[in-house]
Short mmCIF file of C-alpha atoms in Angstrom, two decimals:
data_model
loop_
_atom_site.label_atom_id
_atom_site.label_comp_id
_atom_site.label_asym_id
_atom_site.label_seq_id
_atom_site.Cartn_x
_atom_site.Cartn_y
_atom_site.Cartn_z
CA MET A 1 28.52 -15.76 -17.32
CA THR A 2 30.64 -14.51 -20.16
CA VAL A 3 30.46 -10.81 -20.86
CA ARG A 4 31.83 -9.63 -24.18
CA GLY A 5 32.67 -6.20 -25.45
CA MET A 6 31.79 -2.98 -23.68
CA THR A 7 28.49 -4.18 -22.28
CA LYS A 8 27.54 -3.18 -18.79
CA ARG A 9 28.12 -5.87 -16.17
CA GLU A 10 24.96 -7.98 -15.98
CA PRO A 11 24.05 -8.51 -12.33
CA ASN A 12 23.70 -12.10 -11.26
CA PRO A 13 19.97 -12.48 -10.49
CA ALA A 14 20.73 -14.89 -7.63
CA GLU A 15 22.58 -12.19 -5.69
CA PRO A 16 19.66 -9.83 -5.00
CA MET A 17 17.41 -12.78 -4.14
CA ASN A 18 19.99 -13.94 -1.63
CA LEU A 19 20.00 -10.43 -0.14
CA ALA A 20 16.20 -10.60 0.03
CA PHE A 21 16.47 -13.94 1.85
CA ALA A 22 18.90 -12.38 4.32
CA GLU A 23 16.31 -9.67 5.01
CA ALA A 24 13.61 -12.32 5.42
CA ALA A 25 15.77 -14.18 7.93
CA ALA A 26 16.41 -10.96 9.85
CA ALA A 27 12.65 -10.29 9.90
CA ARG A 28 12.06 -13.75 11.29
CA ALA A 29 14.63 -13.15 14.01
CA ARG A 30 12.57 -10.07 15.02
CA GLY A 31 9.39 -12.17 15.19
CA GLU A 32 7.98 -10.81 11.94
CA VAL A 33 6.55 -12.81 9.04
CA PRO A 34 9.77 -13.65 7.16
CA VAL A 35 9.65 -11.70 3.91
CA GLY A 36 12.51 -9.66 2.47
CA ALA A 37 12.84 -7.38 -0.55
CA VAL A 38 15.52 -5.56 -2.52
CA VAL A 39 15.22 -2.72 -5.05
CA LEU A 40 17.83 -2.56 -7.79
CA SER A 41 18.77 0.45 -9.90
CA PRO A 42 18.58 0.14 -13.71
CA ASP A 43 22.24 -0.98 -13.75
CA GLY A 44 21.73 -3.57 -11.01
CA GLN A 45 23.01 -1.73 -7.97
CA VAL A 46 21.20 -2.27 -4.67
CA LEU A 47 19.23 0.92 -3.94
CA ALA A 48 17.41 -0.41 -0.89
CA ARG A 49 16.75 -3.62 1.04
CA ALA A 50 14.21 -4.29 3.75
CA GLY A 51 12.43 -6.97 5.72
CA ASN A 52 8.87 -7.00 6.99
CA GLU A 53 8.49 -4.66 10.01
CA VAL A 54 4.73 -4.56 10.60
CA GLU A 55 4.99 -5.39 14.30
CA ALA A 56 8.22 -3.57 15.12
CA ARG A 57 6.98 -0.32 13.56
CA SER A 58 3.29 -0.78 14.52
CA ASP A 59 2.61 -0.09 10.84
CA PRO A 60 0.11 -2.16 8.85
CA THR A 61 1.77 -1.03 5.61
CA ALA A 62 5.34 -1.97 6.60
CA HIS A 63 5.68 -4.94 4.27
CA ALA A 64 9.19 -5.56 2.95
CA GLU A 65 8.28 -4.32 -0.53
CA VAL A 66 6.74 -1.05 0.70
CA LEU A 67 9.73 -0.33 2.93
CA ALA A 68 12.20 -1.10 0.13
CA LEU A 69 10.27 1.00 -2.40
CA ARG A 70 10.07 3.93 0.02
CA ALA A 71 13.77 3.75 0.84
CA ALA A 72 14.76 3.47 -2.83
CA ALA A 73 12.52 6.39 -3.81
CA ALA A 74 13.96 8.48 -1.00
CA ALA A 75 17.47 7.54 -2.13
CA ILE A 76 16.92 8.77 -5.67
CA GLY A 77 14.64 11.65 -4.65
CA SER A 78 11.65 10.65 -6.75
CA PRO A 79 8.49 8.58 -6.19
CA ARG A 80 9.03 7.07 -9.65
CA LEU A 81 11.66 4.31 -9.86
CA GLU A 82 11.81 4.10 -13.66
CA GLY A 83 13.86 1.15 -14.86
CA CYS A 84 14.35 -0.28 -11.38
CA ASP A 85 13.65 -3.89 -10.41
CA LEU A 86 12.22 -5.33 -7.21
CA VAL A 87 13.23 -8.75 -5.89
CA VAL A 88 11.20 -10.27 -3.06
CA THR A 89 10.90 -13.64 -1.34
CA LEU A 90 7.07 -13.85 -1.59
CA GLU A 91 4.49 -12.96 -4.21
CA PRO A 92 3.47 -9.36 -3.42
CA CYS A 93 0.05 -8.74 -1.86
CA PRO A 94 -2.41 -6.36 -3.56
CA MET A 95 -1.14 -3.40 -1.51
CA CYS A 96 2.47 -4.01 -2.51
CA ALA A 97 1.61 -4.87 -6.12
CA THR A 98 -0.23 -1.56 -6.49
CA ALA A 99 2.67 0.30 -4.87
CA ILE A 100 5.04 -1.45 -7.31
CA SER A 101 2.90 -0.24 -10.21
CA PHE A 102 2.78 3.34 -8.85
CA ALA A 103 6.57 3.26 -8.51
CA ARG A 104 6.84 2.17 -12.16
CA ILE A 105 9.08 -0.76 -11.32
CA ARG A 106 10.40 -2.41 -14.51
CA ARG A 107 10.53 -6.00 -13.32
CA VAL A 108 9.35 -7.92 -10.25
CA VAL A 109 11.10 -11.16 -9.35
CA PHE A 110 9.57 -13.15 -6.51
CA ALA A 111 10.23 -16.52 -4.87
CA ALA A 112 7.20 -18.28 -3.33
CA TYR A 113 3.73 -17.99 -4.81
CA ASP A 114 1.06 -16.93 -2.30
CA PRO A 115 -2.37 -18.36 -3.17
CA LYS A 116 -3.94 -17.00 0.04
CA GLY A 117 -2.59 -13.45 0.09
CA GLY A 118 -0.89 -12.77 -3.24
CA GLY A 119 -2.09 -10.05 -5.58
CA VAL A 120 -0.01 -10.72 -8.70
CA ASP A 121 -0.82 -14.27 -9.81
CA HIS A 122 -3.65 -14.71 -7.29
CA GLY A 123 -6.55 -12.72 -5.83
CA PRO A 124 -7.14 -9.45 -7.66
CA ARG A 125 -4.17 -9.97 -10.05
CA ILE A 126 -3.42 -6.27 -9.84
CA PHE A 127 -1.26 -6.00 -12.97
CA SER A 128 -4.02 -7.58 -15.09
CA GLN A 129 -6.65 -5.05 -14.05
CA PRO A 130 -7.77 -2.73 -16.87
CA THR A 131 -7.28 0.21 -14.48
CA CYS A 132 -3.61 -0.72 -13.82
CA HIS A 133 -1.59 1.86 -15.75
CA HIS A 134 1.90 0.43 -15.35
CA ARG A 135 2.49 -3.32 -15.64
CA PRO A 136 5.96 -4.56 -14.71
CA GLU A 137 7.48 -7.69 -16.15
CA VAL A 138 6.94 -10.49 -13.61
CA VAL A 139 9.12 -13.52 -12.88
CA GLY A 140 7.68 -15.79 -10.19
CA GLY A 141 8.88 -18.97 -8.50
CA VAL A 142 12.62 -18.15 -8.26
CA GLN A 143 14.02 -20.22 -5.33
CA ALA A 144 10.38 -20.82 -4.36
CA ALA A 145 11.05 -23.96 -2.28
CA LYS A 146 13.48 -22.08 -0.03
CA ALA A 147 10.97 -19.28 0.62
CA GLU A 148 8.12 -21.73 1.18
CA ALA A 149 10.18 -23.65 3.74
CA LEU A 150 11.06 -20.43 5.58
CA LEU A 151 7.41 -19.34 5.79
CA LYS A 152 6.08 -22.80 6.64
CA ASP A 153 8.61 -23.16 9.43
CA PHE A 154 7.72 -19.71 10.81
CA PHE A 155 3.97 -20.37 10.91
CA ALA A 156 4.51 -23.87 12.35
CA GLY A 157 6.49 -22.20 15.13
CA LEU A 158 3.59 -19.82 15.86
CA ARG A 159 1.17 -22.73 16.22
CA ALA A 160 3.50 -24.81 18.38
CA MET B 1 -29.47 14.93 15.98
CA THR B 2 -31.33 13.89 19.12
CA VAL B 3 -29.44 11.68 21.55
CA ARG B 4 -31.48 9.93 24.23
CA GLY B 5 -30.43 8.08 27.36
CA MET B 6 -26.86 7.22 28.28
CA THR B 7 -25.64 6.60 24.74
CA LYS B 8 -22.15 7.68 23.83
CA ARG B 9 -21.97 10.97 21.94
CA GLU B 10 -22.36 10.12 18.26
CA PRO B 11 -19.75 12.04 16.29
CA ASN B 12 -21.19 14.18 13.52
CA PRO B 13 -20.04 12.41 10.34
CA ALA B 14 -19.69 15.75 8.55
CA GLU B 15 -16.92 16.89 10.91
CA PRO B 16 -14.25 14.33 9.99
CA MET B 17 -15.07 14.72 6.29
CA ASN B 18 -14.56 18.46 6.65
CA LEU B 19 -11.19 17.75 8.27
CA ALA B 20 -10.36 15.45 5.37
CA PHE B 21 -11.28 18.23 2.94
CA ALA B 22 -8.98 20.61 4.82
CA GLU B 23 -6.16 18.09 4.38
CA ALA B 24 -7.02 17.79 0.68
CA ALA B 25 -6.88 21.57 0.29
CA ALA B 26 -3.51 21.67 2.06
CA ALA B 27 -2.24 18.93 -0.28
CA ARG B 28 -3.36 20.96 -3.25
CA ALA B 29 -1.54 24.02 -1.92
CA ARG B 30 1.64 21.88 -1.89
CA GLY B 31 1.06 20.85 -5.52
CA GLU B 32 -0.09 17.36 -4.65
CA VAL B 33 -3.19 15.58 -5.95
CA PRO B 34 -5.80 16.94 -3.49
CA VAL B 35 -6.87 14.01 -1.34
CA GLY B 36 -7.19 14.07 2.45
CA ALA B 37 -7.95 11.42 5.06
CA VAL B 38 -8.77 11.16 8.76
CA VAL B 39 -8.67 8.14 11.09
CA LEU B 40 -11.12 8.12 13.99
CA SER B 41 -10.89 6.09 17.18
CA PRO B 42 -13.83 3.82 18.11
CA ASP B 43 -15.38 6.70 20.08
CA GLY B 44 -14.97 9.19 17.25
CA GLN B 45 -11.83 11.03 18.32
CA VAL B 46 -9.38 12.08 15.58
CA LEU B 47 -6.35 9.79 15.83
CA ALA B 48 -4.61 11.04 12.69
CA ARG B 49 -5.17 13.23 9.65
CA ALA B 50 -3.10 13.52 6.51
CA GLY B 51 -3.06 14.75 2.94
CA ASN B 52 -1.39 13.22 -0.07
CA GLU B 53 2.42 13.72 0.05
CA VAL B 54 3.70 11.56 -2.81
CA GLU B 55 5.80 14.33 -4.35
CA ALA B 56 6.90 16.11 -1.17
CA ARG B 57 8.14 12.87 0.39
CA SER B 58 9.32 11.24 -2.87
CA ASP B 59 7.26 8.27 -1.73
CA PRO B 60 4.98 6.38 -4.13
CA THR B 61 3.02 5.00 -1.16
CA ALA B 62 2.37 8.37 0.53
CA HIS B 63 -1.34 8.54 -0.26
CA ALA B 64 -3.45 10.33 2.35
CA GLU B 65 -4.97 7.07 3.58
CA VAL B 66 -1.61 5.30 4.04
CA LEU B 67 -0.15 8.28 5.91
CA ALA B 68 -3.21 8.56 8.16
CA LEU B 69 -3.25 4.80 8.85
CA ARG B 70 0.47 4.81 9.65
CA ALA B 71 0.15 7.80 11.98
CA ALA B 72 -2.91 6.35 13.74
CA ALA B 73 -1.24 2.97 14.20
CA ALA B 74 1.87 4.65 15.58
CA ALA B 75 -0.32 6.69 17.95
CA ILE B 76 -1.98 3.63 19.45
CA GLY B 77 1.14 1.44 19.20
CA SER B 78 -0.41 -1.34 17.11
CA PRO B 79 -0.69 -2.11 13.40
CA ARG B 80 -4.30 -3.13 14.01
CA LEU B 81 -6.80 -0.30 14.33
CA GLU B 82 -9.76 -2.39 15.57
CA GLY B 83 -13.00 -0.43 15.67
CA CYS B 84 -11.50 2.65 14.01
CA ASP B 85 -13.00 4.43 11.01
CA LEU B 86 -11.31 6.08 8.04
CA VAL B 87 -12.81 9.08 6.28
CA VAL B 88 -11.32 10.17 2.95
CA THR B 89 -12.21 12.54 0.13
CA LEU B 90 -11.71 10.00 -2.68
CA GLU B 91 -12.48 6.30 -3.16
CA PRO B 92 -9.34 4.47 -1.98
CA CYS B 93 -7.07 2.91 -4.61
CA PRO B 94 -6.23 -0.83 -4.41
CA MET B 95 -3.08 -0.11 -2.36
CA CYS B 96 -4.97 1.92 0.22
CA ALA B 97 -7.97 -0.42 0.26
CA THR B 98 -5.67 -3.35 1.04
CA ALA B 99 -3.91 -1.34 3.75
CA ILE B 100 -7.33 -0.46 5.22
CA SER B 101 -8.18 -4.16 5.35
CA PHE B 102 -4.83 -5.05 6.95
CA ALA B 103 -5.44 -2.33 9.56
CA ARG B 104 -8.86 -3.86 10.31
CA ILE B 105 -10.65 -0.54 9.89
CA ARG B 106 -14.32 -0.86 10.90
CA ARG B 107 -15.85 1.59 8.43
CA VAL B 108 -14.59 3.54 5.41
CA VAL B 109 -16.44 6.71 4.43
CA PHE B 110 -15.37 8.34 1.18
CA ALA B 111 -16.53 11.29 -0.91
CA ALA B 112 -15.90 11.03 -4.68
CA TYR B 113 -16.04 7.75 -6.53
CA ASP B 114 -12.96 7.03 -8.67
CA PRO B 115 -13.82 4.91 -11.72
CA LYS B 116 -10.25 5.21 -13.13
CA GLY B 117 -8.20 4.49 -10.02
CA GLY B 118 -10.51 3.29 -7.26
CA GLY B 119 -10.16 -0.15 -5.73
CA VAL B 120 -13.32 -0.37 -3.59
CA ASP B 121 -16.28 0.06 -5.96
CA HIS B 122 -14.13 -0.08 -9.10
CA GLY B 123 -11.16 -1.98 -10.50
CA PRO B 124 -10.21 -4.97 -8.34
CA ARG B 125 -12.95 -4.22 -5.70
CA ILE B 126 -10.52 -5.31 -3.01
CA PHE B 127 -13.06 -5.90 -0.24
CA SER B 128 -15.07 -8.27 -2.49
CA GLN B 129 -12.08 -10.52 -3.22
CA PRO B 130 -12.37 -14.01 -1.70
CA THR B 131 -8.82 -13.58 -0.37
CA CYS B 132 -9.73 -10.38 1.52
CA HIS B 133 -9.88 -11.40 5.17
CA HIS B 134 -11.27 -8.20 6.72
CA ARG B 135 -14.04 -6.28 4.98
CA PRO B 136 -14.94 -2.90 6.46
CA GLU B 137 -18.36 -1.34 6.14
CA VAL B 138 -18.22 1.13 3.22
CA VAL B 139 -20.14 4.38 2.74
CA GLY B 140 -19.35 6.09 -0.57
CA GLY B 141 -20.47 9.33 -2.17
CA VAL B 142 -20.54 11.55 0.94
CA GLN B 143 -20.07 15.17 -0.25
CA ALA B 144 -19.01 13.67 -3.56
CA ALA B 145 -19.69 16.79 -5.66
CA LYS B 146 -17.33 18.88 -3.52
CA ALA B 147 -14.50 16.35 -3.85
CA GLU B 148 -15.09 15.94 -7.58
CA ALA B 149 -14.94 19.72 -8.09
CA LEU B 150 -11.68 19.93 -6.12
CA LEU B 151 -10.04 17.18 -8.17
CA LYS B 152 -11.41 18.42 -11.51
CA ASP B 153 -10.15 21.91 -10.79
CA PHE B 154 -6.69 20.57 -9.82
CA PHE B 155 -6.28 18.50 -12.98
CA ALA B 156 -7.64 21.32 -15.17
CA GLY B 157 -4.93 23.53 -13.64
CA LEU B 158 -2.24 20.99 -14.55
CA ARG B 159 -3.38 20.98 -18.19
CA ALA B 160 -3.67 24.79 -18.46
#
């Protein structure tokens, strides 16, 4: 990537997704559904990163996205993450999508689509609801095959 | 209420709603949107109670229901609150409704309906989605006028 003039350094979008995959792998190693998420500041710095911890924390809300949003909001001292982006290895569920909207996330980038549990491009399509007051930009399917393989392998292991 | 035979003591449904209202009032005193929630064990004991703490915690997910679910799940050491009920002063939003489903709550009792932000009888109607895998029983409109007055008064105060 060529950067000219006095522009701010553009973060490489592959980097935060790779961090999210590292969190997903760590979640898997803990026996959790392998999903990882990263929250980036408006200038592309990593504010928070987290993997799914539903079982470890005994917390039904401890999806990677919720944990990353909470940590990022705590880091900046506000529940509103204006201008921040969220990068996650799986299409957010309706709970996480609504939390993303409440947090006023600017852009959501996700890897695998989730026809069974997703809430962005599937199910209730939270950001398309007339009662959704903040709609982030959405980029889906980034490194989707890698995320699908990780999830498929995890669930195959559970059934084995 | 007359109880015959060896039946388990039926909890008075007004009691947990009054606790939820006390949490809502405490939230209001902290400057938060006045919503309160209580989680009850299968035999009607209070497992957790919480009011909205979005601002105090700088946490976009810190709705009363999420905090009560998290505390109840931590108390019993499982993310699944089988047979438990949740009582809350306002119709849950889509985030909280999805969390309630994930937690496998048996019954949700709420006071005021929320046409603008609700996710149970309004908006995405989370429990009616084909991709919703656990649908609790829902009782809405319990002491609705009291909850509506509390919220109306709070928002009127913000505009004054």
